[in-house]
Short mmCIF file of C-alpha atoms in Angstrom, two decimals:
data_model
loop_
_atom_site.label_atom_id
_atom_site.label_comp_id
_atom_site.label_asym_id
_atom_site.label_seq_id
_atom_site.Cartn_x
_atom_site.Cartn_y
_atom_site.Cartn_z
CA UNK A 1 -118.41 27.71 -37.11
CA UNK A 2 -115.78 29.12 -39.87
CA UNK A 3 -115.21 26.70 -43.11
CA UNK A 4 -111.69 26.91 -44.34
CA UNK A 5 -111.01 25.68 -48.00
CA UNK A 6 -108.16 28.34 -49.20
CA UNK A 7 -105.48 25.58 -47.55
CA UNK A 8 -103.59 25.97 -51.53
CA UNK A 9 -102.59 29.67 -49.86
CA UNK A 10 -101.46 27.45 -46.95
CA UNK A 11 -102.78 24.27 -44.90
CA UNK A 12 -103.66 24.07 -41.48
CA UNK A 13 -99.88 23.20 -39.34
CA UNK A 14 -100.90 19.36 -38.60
CA UNK A 15 -100.70 18.36 -35.13
CA UNK A 16 -96.96 16.44 -35.39
CA UNK A 17 -95.42 19.01 -36.64
CA UNK A 18 -96.62 21.37 -34.33
CA UNK A 19 -94.76 19.10 -31.43
CA UNK A 20 -91.80 18.85 -33.61
CA UNK A 21 -91.09 22.27 -34.17
CA UNK A 22 -91.56 22.97 -30.12
CA UNK A 23 -89.29 20.07 -29.41
CA UNK A 24 -86.97 21.89 -32.27
CA UNK A 25 -86.94 25.00 -30.65
CA UNK A 26 -86.52 23.55 -27.28
CA UNK A 27 -82.98 21.83 -27.70
CA UNK A 28 -81.67 24.58 -28.56
CA UNK A 29 -78.22 25.05 -30.18
CA UNK A 30 -76.55 25.75 -34.06
CA UNK A 31 -75.70 23.33 -36.20
CA UNK A 32 -72.65 24.23 -37.55
CA UNK A 33 -72.14 24.71 -34.23
CA UNK A 34 -69.06 21.67 -33.01
CA UNK A 35 -69.96 21.76 -29.03
CA UNK A 36 -73.10 18.99 -27.47
CA UNK A 37 -75.52 21.33 -28.30
CA UNK A 38 -74.86 21.82 -31.87
CA UNK A 39 -74.16 18.24 -33.00
CA UNK A 40 -77.87 17.70 -31.42
CA UNK A 41 -79.01 20.15 -33.84
CA UNK A 42 -76.99 18.82 -36.19
CA UNK A 43 -78.05 15.25 -35.79
CA UNK A 44 -81.97 16.35 -35.88
CA UNK A 45 -81.17 19.51 -38.92
CA UNK A 46 -80.33 15.79 -40.93
CA UNK A 47 -82.96 13.55 -39.58
CA UNK A 48 -84.99 15.62 -41.38
CA UNK A 49 -83.12 15.86 -44.48
CA UNK A 50 -83.61 12.10 -44.68
CA UNK A 51 -86.90 11.36 -44.10
CA UNK A 52 -87.63 14.73 -47.54
CA UNK A 53 -84.93 12.51 -49.13
CA UNK A 54 -87.25 9.56 -48.66
CA UNK A 55 -90.40 10.62 -48.99
CA UNK A 56 -89.32 11.76 -52.46
CA UNK A 57 -86.95 9.15 -53.75
CA UNK A 58 -84.39 11.57 -53.58
CA UNK A 59 -80.12 11.82 -51.67
CA UNK A 60 -79.98 13.18 -48.33
CA UNK A 61 -76.96 15.00 -50.47
CA UNK A 62 -79.14 16.11 -53.49
CA UNK A 63 -81.69 18.20 -50.74
CA UNK A 64 -81.21 22.17 -49.68
CA UNK A 65 -82.93 23.67 -47.86
CA UNK A 66 -84.54 27.28 -47.43
CA UNK A 67 -87.22 30.24 -45.87
CA UNK A 68 -89.36 28.75 -48.73
CA UNK A 69 -91.00 27.82 -51.43
CA UNK A 70 -90.68 30.96 -53.27
CA UNK A 71 -86.27 31.23 -52.04
CA UNK A 72 -86.49 27.53 -53.73
CA UNK A 73 -87.85 28.44 -57.96
CA UNK A 74 -85.51 31.34 -57.28
CA UNK A 75 -82.28 29.43 -56.19
CA UNK A 76 -82.83 26.75 -59.32
CA UNK A 77 -84.19 29.30 -61.64
CA UNK A 78 -81.24 31.97 -61.10
CA UNK A 79 -78.85 28.71 -60.89
CA UNK A 80 -79.69 26.17 -62.98
CA UNK A 81 -80.62 29.59 -66.17
CA UNK A 82 -77.41 30.94 -65.83
CA UNK A 83 -76.56 31.17 -70.06
CA UNK A 84 -79.32 29.00 -71.08
CA UNK A 85 -82.88 30.26 -72.29
CA UNK A 86 -85.45 30.00 -69.61
CA UNK A 87 -88.88 29.54 -71.09
CA UNK A 88 -91.44 29.51 -68.40
CA UNK A 89 -95.24 28.58 -68.08
CA UNK A 90 -98.10 30.86 -69.26
CA UNK A 91 -99.67 29.68 -65.59
CA UNK A 92 -96.66 29.94 -63.31
CA UNK A 93 -96.88 31.00 -59.83
CA UNK A 94 -95.88 35.16 -59.43
CA UNK A 95 -93.02 33.87 -58.08
CA UNK A 96 -91.55 31.60 -60.46
CA UNK A 97 -92.33 34.60 -63.22
CA UNK A 98 -90.76 37.13 -61.28
CA UNK A 99 -87.31 34.65 -60.69
CA UNK A 100 -87.48 33.93 -64.82
CA UNK A 101 -87.87 38.07 -65.00
CA UNK A 102 -89.02 39.94 -68.51
CA UNK A 103 -86.58 37.92 -70.71
CA UNK A 104 -88.35 34.88 -70.41
CA UNK A 105 -90.82 32.89 -72.58
CA UNK A 106 -94.12 31.58 -72.12
CA UNK A 107 -95.15 28.30 -73.44
CA UNK A 108 -98.82 28.37 -74.18
CA UNK A 109 -101.10 26.29 -72.54
CA UNK A 110 -103.77 24.92 -73.64
CA UNK A 111 -108.16 25.52 -72.56
CA UNK A 112 -107.92 22.82 -70.47
CA UNK A 113 -104.95 24.00 -67.92
CA UNK A 114 -102.53 22.05 -69.63
CA UNK A 115 -98.92 23.06 -71.51
CA UNK A 116 -99.05 22.83 -74.72
CA UNK A 117 -96.78 19.70 -75.88
CA UNK A 118 -96.85 20.92 -79.60
CA UNK A 119 -96.37 24.14 -78.94
CA UNK A 120 -93.48 24.09 -76.09
CA UNK A 121 -91.10 21.38 -78.82
CA UNK A 122 -91.57 24.23 -81.44
CA UNK A 123 -89.49 26.52 -78.64
CA UNK A 124 -87.07 24.11 -77.44
CA UNK A 125 -85.92 23.17 -81.70
CA UNK A 126 -85.50 26.93 -81.99
CA UNK A 127 -82.17 28.29 -80.15
CA UNK A 128 -80.05 27.26 -77.93
CA UNK A 129 -80.15 24.79 -74.61
CA UNK A 130 -83.50 26.47 -71.89
CA UNK A 131 -84.49 25.75 -68.67
CA UNK A 132 -87.41 24.59 -68.80
CA UNK A 133 -89.51 26.34 -65.25
CA UNK A 134 -93.23 24.49 -65.05
CA UNK A 135 -95.82 23.40 -61.79
CA UNK A 136 -96.11 19.95 -61.17
CA UNK A 137 -100.08 21.34 -59.89
CA UNK A 138 -101.75 24.41 -60.58
CA UNK A 139 -102.36 26.65 -57.70
CA UNK A 140 -105.22 28.35 -58.55
CA UNK A 141 -107.27 25.63 -60.88
CA UNK A 142 -104.79 22.44 -59.49
CA UNK A 143 -104.44 21.28 -63.25
CA UNK A 144 -101.55 18.30 -63.02
CA UNK A 145 -99.38 19.51 -66.34
CA UNK A 146 -98.00 15.80 -68.08
CA UNK A 147 -94.18 15.94 -65.97
CA UNK A 148 -93.15 13.10 -68.52
CA UNK A 149 -94.31 13.59 -71.64
CA UNK A 150 -92.22 17.56 -70.53
CA UNK A 151 -90.06 15.65 -69.38
CA UNK A 152 -88.69 12.94 -72.28
CA UNK A 153 -89.05 16.68 -74.72
CA UNK A 154 -86.39 19.03 -72.48
CA UNK A 155 -83.97 15.44 -72.50
CA UNK A 156 -84.77 15.35 -76.17
CA UNK A 157 -83.37 19.07 -77.09
CA UNK A 158 -81.53 19.15 -74.12
CA UNK A 159 -82.96 21.02 -71.49
CA UNK A 160 -83.08 20.71 -67.63
CA UNK A 161 -86.03 20.72 -66.23
CA UNK A 162 -87.14 22.74 -62.99
CA UNK A 163 -90.45 22.09 -61.62
CA UNK A 164 -92.44 23.75 -58.78
CA UNK A 165 -93.98 21.43 -57.22
CA UNK A 166 -95.07 23.74 -53.97
CA UNK A 167 -98.84 22.56 -54.53
CA UNK A 168 -98.03 18.92 -55.44
CA UNK A 169 -95.98 17.94 -52.82
CA UNK A 170 -97.76 15.61 -49.82
CA UNK A 171 -100.92 15.76 -51.34
CA UNK A 172 -100.06 12.81 -54.83
CA UNK A 173 -96.55 10.65 -55.56
CA UNK A 174 -94.13 13.79 -56.84
CA UNK A 175 -93.36 13.32 -61.32
CA UNK A 176 -90.35 11.89 -61.63
CA UNK A 177 -88.21 13.29 -64.54
CA UNK A 178 -86.77 17.06 -63.43
CA UNK A 179 -84.00 18.30 -62.28
CA UNK A 180 -85.16 19.44 -59.48
CA UNK A 181 -88.11 20.50 -57.66
CA UNK A 182 -89.18 23.49 -54.94
CA UNK A 183 -91.18 22.02 -51.86
CA UNK A 184 -92.96 24.38 -48.75
CA UNK A 185 -93.31 23.22 -45.79
CA UNK A 186 -96.61 25.28 -44.91
CA UNK A 187 -98.68 24.26 -48.28
CA UNK A 188 -98.37 20.60 -46.59
CA UNK A 189 -99.07 21.54 -43.09
CA UNK A 190 -95.91 22.78 -41.54
CA UNK A 191 -94.54 25.89 -40.32
CA UNK A 192 -94.12 29.22 -42.21
CA UNK A 193 -90.44 29.69 -42.64
CA UNK A 194 -89.20 26.37 -44.87
CA UNK A 195 -88.35 24.78 -48.10
CA UNK A 196 -86.73 23.07 -49.57
CA UNK A 197 -84.56 23.05 -53.29
CA UNK A 198 -84.46 19.30 -53.99
CA UNK A 199 -81.48 18.05 -57.36
CA UNK A 200 -80.98 15.20 -59.86
CA UNK A 201 -78.16 12.88 -59.03
CA UNK A 202 -74.40 14.79 -59.95
CA UNK A 203 -76.36 17.85 -60.53
CA UNK A 204 -75.08 21.08 -59.01
CA UNK A 205 -75.36 25.24 -58.17
CA UNK A 206 -74.28 28.28 -56.80
CA UNK A 207 -75.32 29.60 -53.87
CA UNK A 208 -78.60 32.69 -54.39
CA UNK A 209 -77.42 33.61 -50.62
CA UNK A 210 -74.27 33.72 -50.01
CA UNK A 211 -73.37 32.90 -46.38
CA UNK A 212 -71.09 31.02 -44.16
CA UNK A 213 -71.93 27.47 -45.92
CA UNK A 214 -74.52 26.00 -44.88
CA UNK A 215 -76.38 23.03 -47.30
CA UNK A 216 -72.98 22.16 -48.83
CA UNK A 217 -72.55 26.36 -49.45
CA UNK A 218 -75.15 25.99 -51.60
CA UNK A 219 -77.58 28.53 -49.45
CA UNK A 220 -75.88 30.40 -46.74
CA UNK A 221 -77.36 31.46 -43.52
CA UNK A 222 -77.98 29.19 -40.26
CA UNK A 223 -80.50 26.45 -41.22
CA UNK A 224 -84.48 27.48 -39.69
CA UNK A 225 -84.12 24.41 -37.16
CA UNK A 226 -87.87 24.25 -35.82
CA UNK A 227 -89.25 25.17 -39.74
CA UNK A 228 -86.98 22.69 -41.16
CA UNK A 229 -88.79 20.11 -37.80
CA UNK A 230 -92.27 20.86 -38.74
CA UNK A 231 -91.84 19.43 -42.54
CA UNK A 232 -89.82 17.26 -42.04
CA UNK A 233 -92.55 16.12 -39.19
CA UNK A 234 -95.93 16.58 -41.37
CA UNK A 235 -94.01 14.85 -45.18
CA UNK A 236 -94.37 11.78 -42.40
CA UNK A 237 -97.82 12.03 -41.59
CA UNK A 238 -100.48 9.82 -44.16
CA UNK A 239 -101.97 12.27 -47.08
CA UNK A 240 -105.89 13.05 -47.70
CA UNK A 241 -106.65 12.60 -50.91
CA UNK A 242 -108.79 9.75 -51.03
CA UNK A 243 -110.77 12.32 -48.76
CA UNK A 244 -110.61 15.69 -49.97
CA UNK A 245 -110.93 13.97 -53.86
CA UNK A 246 -114.75 12.26 -52.55
CA UNK A 247 -115.72 16.16 -50.57
CA UNK A 248 -114.83 18.17 -53.98
CA UNK A 249 -116.47 15.59 -55.93
CA UNK A 250 -119.61 16.63 -54.03
CA UNK A 251 -119.20 19.94 -53.91
CA UNK A 252 -118.49 20.32 -58.10
CA UNK A 253 -121.45 17.93 -58.58
CA UNK A 254 -124.35 20.30 -56.11
CA UNK A 255 -123.40 23.84 -57.86
CA UNK A 256 -125.28 23.45 -61.13
CA UNK A 257 -125.59 24.21 -64.22
CA UNK A 258 -124.65 28.16 -63.34
CA UNK A 259 -121.25 27.64 -62.28
CA UNK A 260 -118.25 27.24 -64.40
CA UNK A 261 -114.64 24.77 -63.32
CA UNK A 262 -111.86 25.78 -64.67
CA UNK A 263 -109.72 23.01 -65.66
CA UNK A 264 -112.18 20.36 -65.21
CA UNK A 265 -111.27 18.18 -68.26
CA UNK A 266 -107.31 17.72 -66.78
CA UNK A 267 -106.58 15.87 -63.73
CA UNK A 268 -106.19 17.86 -60.92
CA UNK A 269 -105.37 17.43 -57.52
CA UNK A 270 -108.13 15.99 -55.10
CA UNK A 271 -108.57 19.02 -53.12
CA UNK A 272 -108.85 22.27 -55.75
CA UNK A 273 -111.80 23.64 -57.35
CA UNK A 274 -111.59 26.86 -59.50
CA UNK A 275 -115.12 27.31 -59.59
CA UNK A 276 -116.44 30.17 -61.89
CA UNK A 277 -120.10 31.79 -61.43
CA UNK A 278 -120.43 34.26 -65.36
CA UNK A 279 -120.89 37.41 -64.61
CA UNK A 280 -119.78 38.16 -60.73
CA UNK A 281 -116.02 39.93 -60.15
CA UNK A 282 -114.51 37.14 -57.96
CA UNK A 283 -114.18 39.62 -55.37
CA UNK A 284 -117.66 39.81 -54.41
CA UNK A 285 -117.68 36.08 -54.08
CA UNK A 286 -114.88 36.04 -52.03
CA UNK A 287 -116.63 38.66 -49.18
CA UNK A 288 -119.50 37.09 -49.64
CA UNK A 289 -118.72 33.95 -49.39
CA UNK A 290 -116.24 35.01 -45.94
CA UNK A 291 -119.26 37.05 -43.97
CA UNK A 292 -121.53 33.92 -44.26
CA UNK A 293 -117.76 31.89 -42.51
CA UNK A 294 -117.38 30.18 -46.34
CA UNK A 295 -112.44 31.18 -46.28
CA UNK A 296 -111.94 31.16 -50.34
CA UNK A 297 -109.53 32.86 -52.22
CA UNK A 298 -109.02 34.14 -55.68
CA UNK A 299 -105.45 33.74 -57.59
CA UNK A 300 -102.20 33.82 -56.26
CA UNK A 301 -102.30 34.33 -51.96
CA UNK A 302 -99.36 36.00 -52.70
CA UNK A 303 -101.06 38.65 -54.18
CA UNK A 304 -103.83 39.10 -51.65
CA UNK A 305 -105.11 42.19 -51.32
CA UNK A 306 -105.35 43.13 -54.92
CA UNK A 307 -108.11 40.24 -56.76
CA UNK A 308 -108.29 41.32 -60.35
CA UNK A 309 -108.72 39.04 -63.07
CA UNK A 310 -106.56 35.55 -63.13
CA UNK A 311 -103.67 35.67 -65.15
CA UNK A 312 -104.04 31.40 -64.55
CA UNK A 313 -108.21 31.62 -66.14
CA UNK A 314 -107.04 34.46 -68.78
CA UNK A 315 -103.97 32.08 -70.22
CA UNK A 316 -106.96 29.71 -70.04
CA UNK A 317 -108.53 31.93 -73.01
CA UNK A 318 -111.75 32.36 -70.69
CA UNK A 319 -111.74 36.13 -71.46
CA UNK A 320 -113.59 37.81 -69.21
CA UNK A 321 -114.63 34.44 -67.00
CA UNK A 322 -111.11 35.39 -65.90
CA UNK A 323 -112.13 37.78 -63.03
CA UNK A 324 -115.25 35.64 -62.11
CA UNK A 325 -113.24 32.75 -60.54
CA UNK A 326 -112.73 31.71 -56.96
CA UNK A 327 -110.77 28.85 -55.14
CA UNK A 328 -111.82 26.43 -53.73
CA UNK A 329 -108.92 23.93 -51.71
CA UNK A 330 -110.18 22.52 -49.12
CA UNK A 331 -107.25 21.02 -46.24
CA UNK A 332 -105.80 18.62 -44.80
CA UNK A 333 -108.72 17.63 -41.79
CA UNK A 334 -111.50 19.42 -43.56
CA UNK A 335 -115.36 18.28 -42.24
CA UNK A 336 -117.52 15.55 -43.50
CA UNK A 337 -119.79 18.55 -43.23
CA UNK A 338 -117.70 20.40 -45.63
CA UNK A 339 -119.17 19.78 -49.13
CA UNK A 340 -122.65 20.37 -47.59
CA UNK A 341 -121.90 23.50 -45.22
CA UNK A 342 -119.95 25.12 -48.48
CA UNK A 343 -123.20 24.56 -51.43
CA UNK A 344 -125.14 25.93 -48.76
CA UNK A 345 -123.43 29.24 -48.28
CA UNK A 346 -122.86 29.44 -52.06
CA UNK A 347 -126.64 28.73 -53.48
CA UNK A 348 -127.64 31.15 -50.74
CA UNK A 349 -124.80 33.32 -52.35
CA UNK A 350 -126.04 33.29 -55.99
CA UNK A 351 -129.46 33.48 -54.98
CA UNK A 352 -128.47 36.91 -53.86
CA UNK A 353 -126.30 38.35 -56.13
CA UNK A 354 -128.57 36.33 -59.06
CA UNK A 355 -131.59 38.87 -57.37
CA UNK A 356 -129.33 41.95 -56.91
CA UNK A 357 -128.01 41.93 -60.59
CA UNK A 358 -131.91 41.79 -61.67
#
């Protein structure tokens, strides 16, 4: 029996989300149509919008549905970054780095993975108003940035703050103070194909995808109603933060002194450990654990197929160790014996690889 520990790549679909997807598929209708089927689809779409807004303390009119987290981030960066300098955290997701472009300025992080607030303040003071892009929780290490402090600095310098909340949404309460937040359905137990951008009241932005005026003119194209319905249903499910944190802590306590936990000194997501085994390439560890029936990853899933030195761990100053870290991210339905099963496979892998190296 396999053990799935790659929830930060995608969470298993929650039963309530599956039911919502099927119900929306069965009802048919285009939310923009004026006949009865279209009006029913529109009602379902707006119910989902209200559910997302309610969960995150936003107004329904400030929720823009997108095709996923990458699109939500791109919509915010291209729209809010017009005429502004763009400052991007050194450990951001590749989707944010790509949207920000090569002209963006990197914000350094400390050894624990949290943003360097002194460096950020210096960058904000250097020139005209900026757009700061920072993830609420890192996808590889689970490290949480001090969003309230970042928001205060941005407000003091007339900057806007966009938060990539893809990993945080549905797992921890979303930090307040940002001007926009991006979320993704399949990272919280919904289906792939839907995400959302939440905007601060009074803030608007032009469409990245022009079309028929959907989403109040901010995102063209027929809304993927089944995926959106699944996203909203997944958000209504209780989080497993306490239970997953206990499992994560049991894993980390059982690793022994040879392993290093990246970002261990900082606040982290309850489900995430980045485990470094010095001298053993991450790809070797991922393959060995996969053969033992344990599914983990190294780096962002969007970069899978080319496991290499982690830019996130490199930005944290880990040097050669940046190529030796695996990500263990527990899903909402992780079994109660997940820690013991992982440790059994990991310990066997460590013993075997140590003998090979000798």
